[in-house]
mmCIF file of C-alpha atoms in Angstrom:
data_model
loop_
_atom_site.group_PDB
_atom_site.id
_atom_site.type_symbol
_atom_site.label_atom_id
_atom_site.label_comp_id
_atom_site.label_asym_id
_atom_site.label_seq_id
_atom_site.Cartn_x
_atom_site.Cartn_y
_atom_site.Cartn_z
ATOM 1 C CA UNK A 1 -16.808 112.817 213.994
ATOM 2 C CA UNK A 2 -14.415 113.069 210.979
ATOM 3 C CA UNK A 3 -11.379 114.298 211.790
ATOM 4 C CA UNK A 4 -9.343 115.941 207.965
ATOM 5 C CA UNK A 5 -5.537 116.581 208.014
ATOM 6 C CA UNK A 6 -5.293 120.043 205.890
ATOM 7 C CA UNK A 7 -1.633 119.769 203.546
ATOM 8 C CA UNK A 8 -1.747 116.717 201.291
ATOM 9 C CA UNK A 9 -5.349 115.487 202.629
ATOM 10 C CA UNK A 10 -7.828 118.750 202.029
ATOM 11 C CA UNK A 11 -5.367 120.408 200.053
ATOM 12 C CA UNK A 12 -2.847 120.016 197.217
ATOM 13 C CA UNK A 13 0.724 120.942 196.918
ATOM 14 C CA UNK A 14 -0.682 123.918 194.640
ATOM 15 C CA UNK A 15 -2.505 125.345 197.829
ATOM 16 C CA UNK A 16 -5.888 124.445 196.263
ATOM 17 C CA UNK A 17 -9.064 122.842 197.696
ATOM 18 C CA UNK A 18 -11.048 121.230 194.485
ATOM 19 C CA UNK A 19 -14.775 122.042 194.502
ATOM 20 C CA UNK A 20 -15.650 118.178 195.291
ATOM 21 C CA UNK A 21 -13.683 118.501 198.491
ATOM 22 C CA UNK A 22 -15.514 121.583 200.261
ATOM 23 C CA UNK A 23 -18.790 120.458 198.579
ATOM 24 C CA UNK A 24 -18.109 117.278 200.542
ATOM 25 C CA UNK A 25 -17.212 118.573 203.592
ATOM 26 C CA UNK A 26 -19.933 121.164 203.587
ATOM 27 C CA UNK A 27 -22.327 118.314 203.231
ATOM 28 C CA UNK A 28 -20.665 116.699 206.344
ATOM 29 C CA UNK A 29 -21.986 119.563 208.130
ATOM 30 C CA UNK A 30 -24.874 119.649 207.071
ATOM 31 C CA UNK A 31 -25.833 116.012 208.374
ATOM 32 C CA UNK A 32 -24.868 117.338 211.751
ATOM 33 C CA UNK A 33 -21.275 115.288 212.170
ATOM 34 C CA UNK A 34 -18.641 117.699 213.725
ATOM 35 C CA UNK A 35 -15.515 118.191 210.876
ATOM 36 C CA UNK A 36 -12.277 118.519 213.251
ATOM 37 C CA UNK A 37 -9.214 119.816 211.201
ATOM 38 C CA UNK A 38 -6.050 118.185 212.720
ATOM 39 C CA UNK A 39 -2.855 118.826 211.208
ATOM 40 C CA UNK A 40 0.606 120.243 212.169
ATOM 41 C CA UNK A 41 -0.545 123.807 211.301
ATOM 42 C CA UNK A 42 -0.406 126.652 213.983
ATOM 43 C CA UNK A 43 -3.650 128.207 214.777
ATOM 44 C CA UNK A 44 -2.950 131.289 211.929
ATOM 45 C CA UNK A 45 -2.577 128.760 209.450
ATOM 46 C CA UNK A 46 -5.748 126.717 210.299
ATOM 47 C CA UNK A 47 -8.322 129.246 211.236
ATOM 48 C CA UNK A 48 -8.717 130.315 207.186
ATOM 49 C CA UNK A 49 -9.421 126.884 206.220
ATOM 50 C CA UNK A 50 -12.284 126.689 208.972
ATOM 51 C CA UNK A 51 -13.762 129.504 208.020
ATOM 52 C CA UNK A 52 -13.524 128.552 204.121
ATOM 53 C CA UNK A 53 -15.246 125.422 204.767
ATOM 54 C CA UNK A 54 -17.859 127.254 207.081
ATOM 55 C CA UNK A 55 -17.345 125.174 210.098
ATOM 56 C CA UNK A 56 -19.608 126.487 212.982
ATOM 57 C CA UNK A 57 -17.751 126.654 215.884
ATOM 58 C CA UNK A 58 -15.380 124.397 215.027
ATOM 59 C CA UNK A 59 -12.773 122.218 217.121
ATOM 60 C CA UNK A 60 -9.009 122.447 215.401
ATOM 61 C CA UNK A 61 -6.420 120.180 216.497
ATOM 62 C CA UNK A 62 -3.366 122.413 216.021
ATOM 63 C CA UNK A 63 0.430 121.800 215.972
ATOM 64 C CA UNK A 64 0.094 118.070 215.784
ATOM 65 C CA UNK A 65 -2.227 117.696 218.742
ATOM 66 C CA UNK A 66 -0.078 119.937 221.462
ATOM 67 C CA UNK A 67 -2.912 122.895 220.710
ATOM 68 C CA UNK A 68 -6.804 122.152 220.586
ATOM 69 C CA UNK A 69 -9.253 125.209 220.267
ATOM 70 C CA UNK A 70 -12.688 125.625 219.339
ATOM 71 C CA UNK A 71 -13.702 128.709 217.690
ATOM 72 C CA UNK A 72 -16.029 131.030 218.339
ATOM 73 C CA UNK A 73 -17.096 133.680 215.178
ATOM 74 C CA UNK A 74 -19.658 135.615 217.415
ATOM 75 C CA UNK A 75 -16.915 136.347 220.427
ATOM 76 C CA UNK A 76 -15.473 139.073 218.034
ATOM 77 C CA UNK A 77 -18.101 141.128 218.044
ATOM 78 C CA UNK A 78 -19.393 140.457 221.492
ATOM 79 C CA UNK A 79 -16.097 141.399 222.767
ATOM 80 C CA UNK A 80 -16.247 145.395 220.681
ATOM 81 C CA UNK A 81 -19.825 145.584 222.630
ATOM 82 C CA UNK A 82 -18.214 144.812 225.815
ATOM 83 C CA UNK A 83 -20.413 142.007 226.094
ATOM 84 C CA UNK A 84 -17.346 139.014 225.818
ATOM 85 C CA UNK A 85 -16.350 136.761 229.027
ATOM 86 C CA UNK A 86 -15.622 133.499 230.124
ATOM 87 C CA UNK A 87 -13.079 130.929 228.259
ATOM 88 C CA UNK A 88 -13.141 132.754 224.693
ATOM 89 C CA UNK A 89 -10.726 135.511 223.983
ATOM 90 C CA UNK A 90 -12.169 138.618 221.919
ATOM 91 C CA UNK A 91 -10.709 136.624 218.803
ATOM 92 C CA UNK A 92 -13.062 134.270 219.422
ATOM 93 C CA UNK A 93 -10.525 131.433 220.287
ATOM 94 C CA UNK A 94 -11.142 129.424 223.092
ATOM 95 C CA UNK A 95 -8.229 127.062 224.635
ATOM 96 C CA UNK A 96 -9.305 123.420 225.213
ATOM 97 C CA UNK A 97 -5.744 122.157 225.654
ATOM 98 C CA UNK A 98 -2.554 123.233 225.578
ATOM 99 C CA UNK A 99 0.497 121.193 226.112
ATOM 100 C CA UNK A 100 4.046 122.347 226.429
ATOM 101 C CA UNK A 101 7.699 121.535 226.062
ATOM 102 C CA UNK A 102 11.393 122.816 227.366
ATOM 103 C CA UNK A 103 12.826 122.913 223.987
ATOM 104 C CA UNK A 104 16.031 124.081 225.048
ATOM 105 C CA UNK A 105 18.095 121.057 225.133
ATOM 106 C CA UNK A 106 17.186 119.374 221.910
ATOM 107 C CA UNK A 107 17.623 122.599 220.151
ATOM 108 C CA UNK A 108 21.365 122.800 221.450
ATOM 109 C CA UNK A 109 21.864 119.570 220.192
ATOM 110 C CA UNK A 110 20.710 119.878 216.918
ATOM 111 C CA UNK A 111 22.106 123.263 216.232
ATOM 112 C CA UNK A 112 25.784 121.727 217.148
ATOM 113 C CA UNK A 113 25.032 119.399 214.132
ATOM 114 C CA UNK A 114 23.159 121.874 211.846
ATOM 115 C CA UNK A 115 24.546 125.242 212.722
ATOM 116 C CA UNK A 116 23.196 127.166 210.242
ATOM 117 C CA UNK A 117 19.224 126.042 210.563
ATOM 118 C CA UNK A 118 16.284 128.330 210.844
ATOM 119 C CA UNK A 119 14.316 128.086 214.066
ATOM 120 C CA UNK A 120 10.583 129.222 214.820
ATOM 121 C CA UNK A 121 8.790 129.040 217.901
ATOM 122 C CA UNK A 122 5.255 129.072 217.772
ATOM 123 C CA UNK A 123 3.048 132.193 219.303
ATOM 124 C CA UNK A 124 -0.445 131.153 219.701
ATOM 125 C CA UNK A 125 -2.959 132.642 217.223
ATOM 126 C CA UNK A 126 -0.411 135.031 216.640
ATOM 127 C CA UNK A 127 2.780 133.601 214.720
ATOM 128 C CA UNK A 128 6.129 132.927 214.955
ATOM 129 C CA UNK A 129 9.252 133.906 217.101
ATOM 130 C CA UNK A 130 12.296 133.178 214.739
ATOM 131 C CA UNK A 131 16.066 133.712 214.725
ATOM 132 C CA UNK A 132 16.024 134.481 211.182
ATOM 133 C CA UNK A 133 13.864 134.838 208.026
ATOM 134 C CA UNK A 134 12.325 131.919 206.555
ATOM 135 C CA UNK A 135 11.493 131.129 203.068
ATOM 136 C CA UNK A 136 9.112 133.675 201.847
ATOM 137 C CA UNK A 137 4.950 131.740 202.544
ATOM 138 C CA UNK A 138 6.798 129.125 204.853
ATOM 139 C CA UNK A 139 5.031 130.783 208.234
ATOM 140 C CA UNK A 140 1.870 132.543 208.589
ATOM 141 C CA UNK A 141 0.738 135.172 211.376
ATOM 142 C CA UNK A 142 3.549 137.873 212.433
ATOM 143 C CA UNK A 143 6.996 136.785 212.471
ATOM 144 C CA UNK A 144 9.333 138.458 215.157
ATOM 145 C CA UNK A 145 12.801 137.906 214.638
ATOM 146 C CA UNK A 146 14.616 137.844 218.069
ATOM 147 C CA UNK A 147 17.824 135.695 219.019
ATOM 148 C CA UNK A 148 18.293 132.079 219.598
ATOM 149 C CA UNK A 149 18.440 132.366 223.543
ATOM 150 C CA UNK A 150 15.630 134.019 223.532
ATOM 151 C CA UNK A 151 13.244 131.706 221.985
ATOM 152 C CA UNK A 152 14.794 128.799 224.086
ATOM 153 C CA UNK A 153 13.850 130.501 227.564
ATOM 154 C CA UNK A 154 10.005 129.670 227.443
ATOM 155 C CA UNK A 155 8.324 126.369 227.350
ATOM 156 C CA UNK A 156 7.113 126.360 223.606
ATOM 157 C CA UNK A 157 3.680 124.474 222.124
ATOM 158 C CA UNK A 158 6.274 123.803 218.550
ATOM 159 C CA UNK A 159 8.977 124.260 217.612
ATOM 160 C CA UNK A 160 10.499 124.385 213.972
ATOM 161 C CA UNK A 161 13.572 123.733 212.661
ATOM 162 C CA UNK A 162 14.399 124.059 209.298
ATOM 163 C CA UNK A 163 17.901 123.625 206.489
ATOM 164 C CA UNK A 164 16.770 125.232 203.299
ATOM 165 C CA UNK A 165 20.674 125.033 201.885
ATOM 166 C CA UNK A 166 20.974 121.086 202.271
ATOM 167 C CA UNK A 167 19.052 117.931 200.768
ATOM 168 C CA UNK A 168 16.052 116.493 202.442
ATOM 169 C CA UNK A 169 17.991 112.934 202.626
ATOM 170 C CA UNK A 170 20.729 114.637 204.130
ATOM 171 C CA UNK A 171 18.364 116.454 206.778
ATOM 172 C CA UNK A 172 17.432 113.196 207.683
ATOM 173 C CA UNK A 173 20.406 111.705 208.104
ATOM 174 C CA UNK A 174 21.337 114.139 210.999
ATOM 175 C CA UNK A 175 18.252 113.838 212.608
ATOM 176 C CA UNK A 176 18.474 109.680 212.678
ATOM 177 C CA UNK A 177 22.268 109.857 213.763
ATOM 178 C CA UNK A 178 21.313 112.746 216.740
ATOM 179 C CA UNK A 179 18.927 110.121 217.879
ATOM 180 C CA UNK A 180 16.192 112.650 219.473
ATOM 181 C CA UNK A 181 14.428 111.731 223.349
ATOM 182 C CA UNK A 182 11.764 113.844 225.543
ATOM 183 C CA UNK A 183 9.894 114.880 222.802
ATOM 184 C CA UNK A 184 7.418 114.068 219.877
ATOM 185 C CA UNK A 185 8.860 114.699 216.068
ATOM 186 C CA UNK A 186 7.895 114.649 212.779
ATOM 187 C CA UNK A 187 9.900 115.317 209.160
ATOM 188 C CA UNK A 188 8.113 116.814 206.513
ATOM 189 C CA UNK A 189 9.212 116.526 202.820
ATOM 190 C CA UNK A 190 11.961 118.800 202.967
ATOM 191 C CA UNK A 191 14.572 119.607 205.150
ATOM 192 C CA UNK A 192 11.662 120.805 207.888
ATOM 193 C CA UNK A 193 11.643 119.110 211.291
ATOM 194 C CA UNK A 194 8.250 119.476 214.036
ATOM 195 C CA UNK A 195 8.829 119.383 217.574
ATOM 196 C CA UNK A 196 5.726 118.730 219.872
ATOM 197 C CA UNK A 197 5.965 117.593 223.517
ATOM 198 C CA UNK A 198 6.648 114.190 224.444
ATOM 199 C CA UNK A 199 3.328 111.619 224.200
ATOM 200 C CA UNK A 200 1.754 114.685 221.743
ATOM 201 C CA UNK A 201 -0.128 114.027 218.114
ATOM 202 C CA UNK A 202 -2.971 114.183 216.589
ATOM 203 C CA UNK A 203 -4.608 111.360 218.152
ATOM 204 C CA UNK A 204 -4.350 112.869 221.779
ATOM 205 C CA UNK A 205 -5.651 116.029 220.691
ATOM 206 C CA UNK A 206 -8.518 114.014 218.951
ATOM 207 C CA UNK A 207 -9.293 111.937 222.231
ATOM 208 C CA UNK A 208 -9.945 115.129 224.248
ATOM 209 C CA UNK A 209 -12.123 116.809 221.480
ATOM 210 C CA UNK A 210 -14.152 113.480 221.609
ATOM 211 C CA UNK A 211 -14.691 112.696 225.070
ATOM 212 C CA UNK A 212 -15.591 116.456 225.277
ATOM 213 C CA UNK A 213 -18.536 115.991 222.384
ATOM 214 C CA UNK A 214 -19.246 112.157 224.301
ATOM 215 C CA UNK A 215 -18.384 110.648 220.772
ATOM 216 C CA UNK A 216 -16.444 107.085 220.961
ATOM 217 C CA UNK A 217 -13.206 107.186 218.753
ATOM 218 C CA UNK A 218 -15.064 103.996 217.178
ATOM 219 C CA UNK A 219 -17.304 106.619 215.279
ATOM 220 C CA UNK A 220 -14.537 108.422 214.276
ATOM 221 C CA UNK A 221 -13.350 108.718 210.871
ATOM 222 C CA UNK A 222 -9.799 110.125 210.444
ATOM 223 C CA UNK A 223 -8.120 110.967 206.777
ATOM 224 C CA UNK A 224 -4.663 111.525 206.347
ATOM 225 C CA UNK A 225 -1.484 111.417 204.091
ATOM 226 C CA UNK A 226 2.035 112.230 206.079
ATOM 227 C CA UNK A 227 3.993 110.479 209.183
ATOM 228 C CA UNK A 228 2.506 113.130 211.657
ATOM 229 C CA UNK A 229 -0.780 111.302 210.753
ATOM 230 C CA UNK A 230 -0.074 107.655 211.386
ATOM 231 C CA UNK A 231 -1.119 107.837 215.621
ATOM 232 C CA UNK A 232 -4.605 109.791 214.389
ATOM 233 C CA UNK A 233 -5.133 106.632 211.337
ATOM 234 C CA UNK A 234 -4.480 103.616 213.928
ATOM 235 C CA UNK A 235 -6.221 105.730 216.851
ATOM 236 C CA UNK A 236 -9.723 106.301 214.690
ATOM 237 C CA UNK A 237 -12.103 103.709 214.081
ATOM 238 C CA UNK A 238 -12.025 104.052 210.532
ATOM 239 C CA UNK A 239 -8.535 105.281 209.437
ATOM 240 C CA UNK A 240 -7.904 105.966 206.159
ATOM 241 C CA UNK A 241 -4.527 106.623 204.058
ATOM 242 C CA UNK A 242 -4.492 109.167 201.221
ATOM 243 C CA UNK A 243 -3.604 107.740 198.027
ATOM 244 C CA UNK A 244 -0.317 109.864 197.652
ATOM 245 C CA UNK A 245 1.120 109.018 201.339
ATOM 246 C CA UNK A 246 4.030 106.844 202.207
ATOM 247 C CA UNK A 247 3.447 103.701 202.213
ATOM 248 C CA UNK A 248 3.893 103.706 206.041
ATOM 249 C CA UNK A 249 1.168 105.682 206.387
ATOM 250 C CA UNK A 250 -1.014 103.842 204.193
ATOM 251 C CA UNK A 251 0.415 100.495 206.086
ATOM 252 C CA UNK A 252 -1.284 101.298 209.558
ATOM 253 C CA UNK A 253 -4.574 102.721 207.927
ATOM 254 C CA UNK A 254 -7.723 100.824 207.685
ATOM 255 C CA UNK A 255 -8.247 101.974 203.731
ATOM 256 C CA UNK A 256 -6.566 104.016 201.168
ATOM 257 C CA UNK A 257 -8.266 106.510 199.067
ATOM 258 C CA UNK A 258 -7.539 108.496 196.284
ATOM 259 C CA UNK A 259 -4.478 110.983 196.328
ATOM 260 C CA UNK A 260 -5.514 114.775 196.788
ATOM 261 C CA UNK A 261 -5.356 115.293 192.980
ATOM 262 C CA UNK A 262 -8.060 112.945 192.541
ATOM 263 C CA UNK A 263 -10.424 114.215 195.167
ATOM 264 C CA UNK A 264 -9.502 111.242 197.760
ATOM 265 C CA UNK A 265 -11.602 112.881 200.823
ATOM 266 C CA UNK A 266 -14.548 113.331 198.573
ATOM 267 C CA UNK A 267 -14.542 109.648 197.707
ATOM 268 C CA UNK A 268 -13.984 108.424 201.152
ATOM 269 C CA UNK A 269 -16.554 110.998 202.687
ATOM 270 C CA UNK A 270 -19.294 109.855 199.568
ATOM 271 C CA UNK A 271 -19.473 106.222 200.838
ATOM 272 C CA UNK A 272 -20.812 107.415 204.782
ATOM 273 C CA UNK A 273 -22.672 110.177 204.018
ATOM 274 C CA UNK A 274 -25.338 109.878 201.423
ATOM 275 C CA UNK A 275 -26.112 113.209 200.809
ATOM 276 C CA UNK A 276 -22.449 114.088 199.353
ATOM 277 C CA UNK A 277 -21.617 113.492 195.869
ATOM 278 C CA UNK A 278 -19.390 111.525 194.960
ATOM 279 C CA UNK A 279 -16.462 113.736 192.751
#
C-alpha cells in the first residue's frame, strides 16, 4: 500500500501535479498496489484528485485521519436506476470511519485570545459551515455562513480556525501560550490551525484502511512533507520525508526525497516499482 499526502507531496504550491507524478502513480495502479490519499483535506477537496489520478475505488484518508471513505464511481448511476443500497450513498461515498469531537470548549478558548478568527466546520462531502467568509479558494464544497453558536452545538469531524490579518509567527505564538488538551492539532504555513479529535491522524486512519485490505503497515509506504504527516512517516514501514518539509518531518522519516518541484514522489515511487519511470 502507498499511502501520498496531496499539498506539498502530490502537489505544488502552484496547485499543479507534474506529468512524472500521475505517470507514477498511475503506474502504481497498474501493478495492483492500492494508492491511499491521506492528507488534511475534506472529502470535496480530495475526491478531484482521486479521480484525476484514476484511482478505482479508492480509500481516502480525509481530515487528517478523523474521516476514511472509499469511493465508489458506479453508485452514482446505480442510485438514478434505483438500483443503489447498502453502505454507499448515491454519491458513491461509502463511510469506513468517522470520528468526532465536542469542539466547543477549545473554540471558546481560542476565540478569547483571537477574537477576530475565521472558523469552519467541516460538512461531509458537502463543505463548510463558517461564521464568516474565508479567503477566496481557501474551502471547497458549499460554504454556509451561519453564527458561531451554531457551529459549536454539533460534534464536528474538523474544525478550522484561521487569522488572515496577523503573522504566521504570531499565530503561533497564541496557540503555544493557550496550551491546547482533548484534541489532535496541526498548524499549517500560515496563520491556519486543524482540529481533529483527540488520538486522530493520518496514521490511525491508515491502520483501519490496512487491516481492512489484510496489508501489514510493514508493506506500507507513506510520503509526506508537513507536521500533520509525521504519525503516518514513523507509523509506515517505509516513511519517507519530502525534500521541502521541516526538518522535523524529515527527522522521524526513514528517507528524504526530492521536494515537489523536483518530482520527489516520482523518484521515491521509481525505486519499488519497476515499471514507473523515473522523472
Amino acid at each position: 500500500m502507498v499511502a501520498l499526502d496531496i499539498d506539498g507531496t502530490l502537489i505544488d504550491l502552484q496547485g499543479r501535479i507534474s506529468p512524472a507524478v500521475e505517470r507514477a502513480a498511475r503506474r502504481v495502479v497498474e501493478s495492483g498496489a492500492h494508492v491511499v490519499l491521506a492528507t488534511g483535506r475534506g472529502l470535496t477537496a480530495t475526491r478531484p484528485v482521486a479521480e484525476q489520478f484514476d484511482l478505482p475505488k479508492p480509500y481516502l484518508v480525509c481530515s487528517n485521519g478523523a474521516v476514511v471513505v472509499r469511493l465508489h464511481p458506479e453508485a452514482g448511476s446505480l442510485a438514478s436506476e434505483g438500483r443503489s443500497d447498502g453502505p454507499v450513498d448515491d454519491r458513491g461515498v461509502e463511510v469506513i470511519d468517522l470520528v468526532t469531537f465536542d469542539p466547543a470548549p477549545v473554540l471558546r478558548m481560542l476565540l478569547a485570545r483571537l477574537p477576530e478568527a475565521l472558523v469552519a466546520v467541516e460538512e461531509l462531502g458537502v463543505g463548510y459551515r463558517v461564521n464568516a467568509p474565508f479567503p477566496p479558494g481557501e474551502l471547497t464544497g458549499r460554504i454556509s455562513i451561519e453564527p458561531l453558536e451554531n457551529l459549536v452545538n454539533d460534534p464536528a469531524t474538523r474544525v478550522i480556525l484561521r487569522e488572515p490579518s496577523i503573522e504566521a509567527e504570531h499565530f503561533l505564538d497564541v496557540i503555544d501560550r493557550v496550551g491546547l488538551h482533548g484534541v489532535s492539532y496541526y498548524i499549517g504555513y500560515t496563520a491556519w490551525l486543524d482540529l481533529a479529535p483527540e488520538g486522530v491522524s493520518k496514521a490511525t486512519g491508515l491502520a483501519k484502511v490496512a487491516e481492512r485490505l489484510g496489508i501489514r503497515r510493514e508493506d506500507v509506504l507513506a510520503i509526506g512533507d508537513g507536521s500533520n504527516d509525521l504519525e503516518m512517516l514513523s507509523w509506515a514501514g517505509r516513511g519517507v520525508a519530502m525534500g521541502n518539509a521541516a526538518s522535523e518531518v524529515k527527522d522521524v522519516a526513514d528517507d528524504v526525497t526530492a521536494s515537489v518541484d523536483d518530482d520527489g514522489v516520482a523518484l521515491e515511487l521509481s525505486r519499488w516499482f519497476d515499471d514507473v519511470d523515473r522523472p
